[in-house]
XYZ file of C-alpha atoms in Angstrom:
136
model
C 15.032 57.472 33.459
C 14.537 53.718 32.680
C 11.059 54.982 31.833
C 11.861 57.000 29.396
C 14.463 54.611 27.960
C 11.954 51.865 27.528
C 9.454 54.461 26.115
C 11.985 55.756 23.473
C 12.858 52.323 22.347
C 9.113 51.060 22.093
C 8.550 54.108 19.958
C 11.133 53.712 17.782
C 10.244 49.773 17.382
C 6.624 50.944 16.514
C 8.185 53.577 14.028
C 10.078 50.724 12.262
C 7.704 48.116 12.642
C 4.921 50.751 10.781
C 7.167 51.423 7.788
C 8.388 47.992 7.511
C 4.869 46.862 7.043
C 3.716 46.079 3.599
C 0.927 48.455 2.831
C -2.289 47.413 0.431
C -2.486 48.862 -2.627
C -5.281 51.265 -2.420
C -8.475 51.263 -5.194
C -8.169 53.876 -7.532
C -10.170 56.546 -6.998
C -12.175 57.907 -9.049
C -11.990 61.851 -9.807
C -16.240 61.958 -9.993
C -18.538 59.954 -8.808
C -21.162 60.914 -11.543
C -19.982 58.133 -13.945
C -22.265 55.914 -11.834
C -26.043 55.947 -12.610
C -28.337 55.421 -15.843
C -27.039 56.723 -19.237
C -28.980 57.263 -22.452
C -27.042 56.256 -25.793
C -26.178 59.162 -28.427
C -24.162 57.576 -30.693
C -21.541 54.785 -31.567
C -18.489 54.885 -33.810
C -16.712 51.989 -35.424
C -13.010 51.775 -35.599
C -13.531 52.706 -39.408
C -14.832 56.171 -38.646
C -18.578 55.106 -39.475
C -20.633 56.525 -37.152
C -24.680 55.411 -36.024
C -26.633 58.121 -34.434
C -29.724 57.624 -32.043
C -32.316 59.225 -34.313
C -31.198 57.450 -37.742
C -32.343 53.889 -35.821
C -35.507 52.674 -34.502
C -34.286 51.262 -31.114
C -33.322 53.191 -28.011
C -30.095 51.760 -25.951
C -28.945 52.659 -22.237
C -26.181 52.002 -19.846
C -26.540 51.287 -16.089
C -23.115 51.602 -14.151
C -23.278 50.782 -10.189
C -20.458 51.485 -7.937
C -20.528 47.757 -6.593
C -19.488 46.962 -10.431
C -22.190 46.262 -12.146
C -22.736 47.513 -15.680
C -25.852 46.601 -18.014
C -25.882 47.409 -21.884
C -29.813 47.563 -22.592
C -31.639 47.804 -25.992
C -35.197 48.589 -26.161
C -35.083 48.019 -22.166
C -34.029 44.485 -22.601
C -30.476 43.969 -21.402
C -28.095 43.049 -24.117
C -24.871 42.803 -22.147
C -24.541 42.279 -18.162
C -21.289 42.039 -16.929
C -19.291 42.723 -13.579
C -15.993 44.852 -13.683
C -13.132 46.813 -11.856
C -11.950 49.851 -12.261
C -8.433 50.427 -13.282
C -5.948 53.013 -13.948
C -3.971 53.258 -17.072
C -0.975 55.226 -18.010
C -0.970 55.906 -22.207
C 1.415 58.643 -23.049
C 1.553 59.989 -19.726
C -1.696 61.260 -19.466
C -3.982 58.628 -17.090
C -7.257 57.127 -17.940
C -9.700 54.748 -16.162
C -10.497 51.799 -17.461
C -13.453 49.112 -16.983
C -11.794 45.808 -16.929
C -14.320 43.369 -17.084
C -14.495 40.092 -15.226
C -15.596 38.442 -18.219
C -13.313 37.590 -20.987
C -16.028 37.879 -23.668
C -16.562 41.445 -23.056
C -13.414 44.239 -24.258
C -12.456 46.267 -21.621
C -13.239 49.768 -22.286
C -11.842 53.044 -21.377
C -13.630 56.069 -20.183
C -14.337 60.146 -19.189
C -16.908 62.035 -18.741
C -17.357 65.373 -20.457
C -19.660 68.002 -19.179
C -22.584 65.326 -19.023
C -21.719 62.967 -21.706
C -20.132 59.426 -20.767
C -17.349 58.784 -23.468
C -16.488 54.923 -23.564
C -13.804 53.323 -25.914
C -13.569 49.667 -26.633
C -9.572 48.653 -25.767
C -8.589 46.983 -28.882
C -7.491 47.997 -32.530
C -10.452 48.769 -34.753
C -12.987 48.733 -32.086
C -16.303 50.956 -31.447
C -16.332 54.230 -29.449
C -19.649 54.992 -27.948
C -21.407 58.485 -26.572
C -24.302 58.670 -23.751
C -25.602 61.506 -21.877
C -27.366 61.498 -18.188
C -30.935 59.817 -18.417
């Protein structure tokens, strides 16, 4: 009988301890893993609505994004931008969106989503650019 009381008290104490522990906030989980990899640039649209397409310029661009937080934008195979990032979730008008938060304050954060095989990036500032890439 005494053993049952001790077991009951220990179980109750364990439940209270588990409920009182502060849980770490989990990192956001992407609803897709295919955002990582190498992407070829298709177009960029300025905040004023002017679009530049890959076939209208004499250079190529690509983007490589790794799960370890490396972001490399290349122009003609030379690194134009290299940053580290974390992924965060932001809710705008009830809809969740994923954002690259760059550790380098010189780079504007970007929201992103994939539609079919197209990576859509939007710089997070007034009158900023939006970019489209396709999987390489």
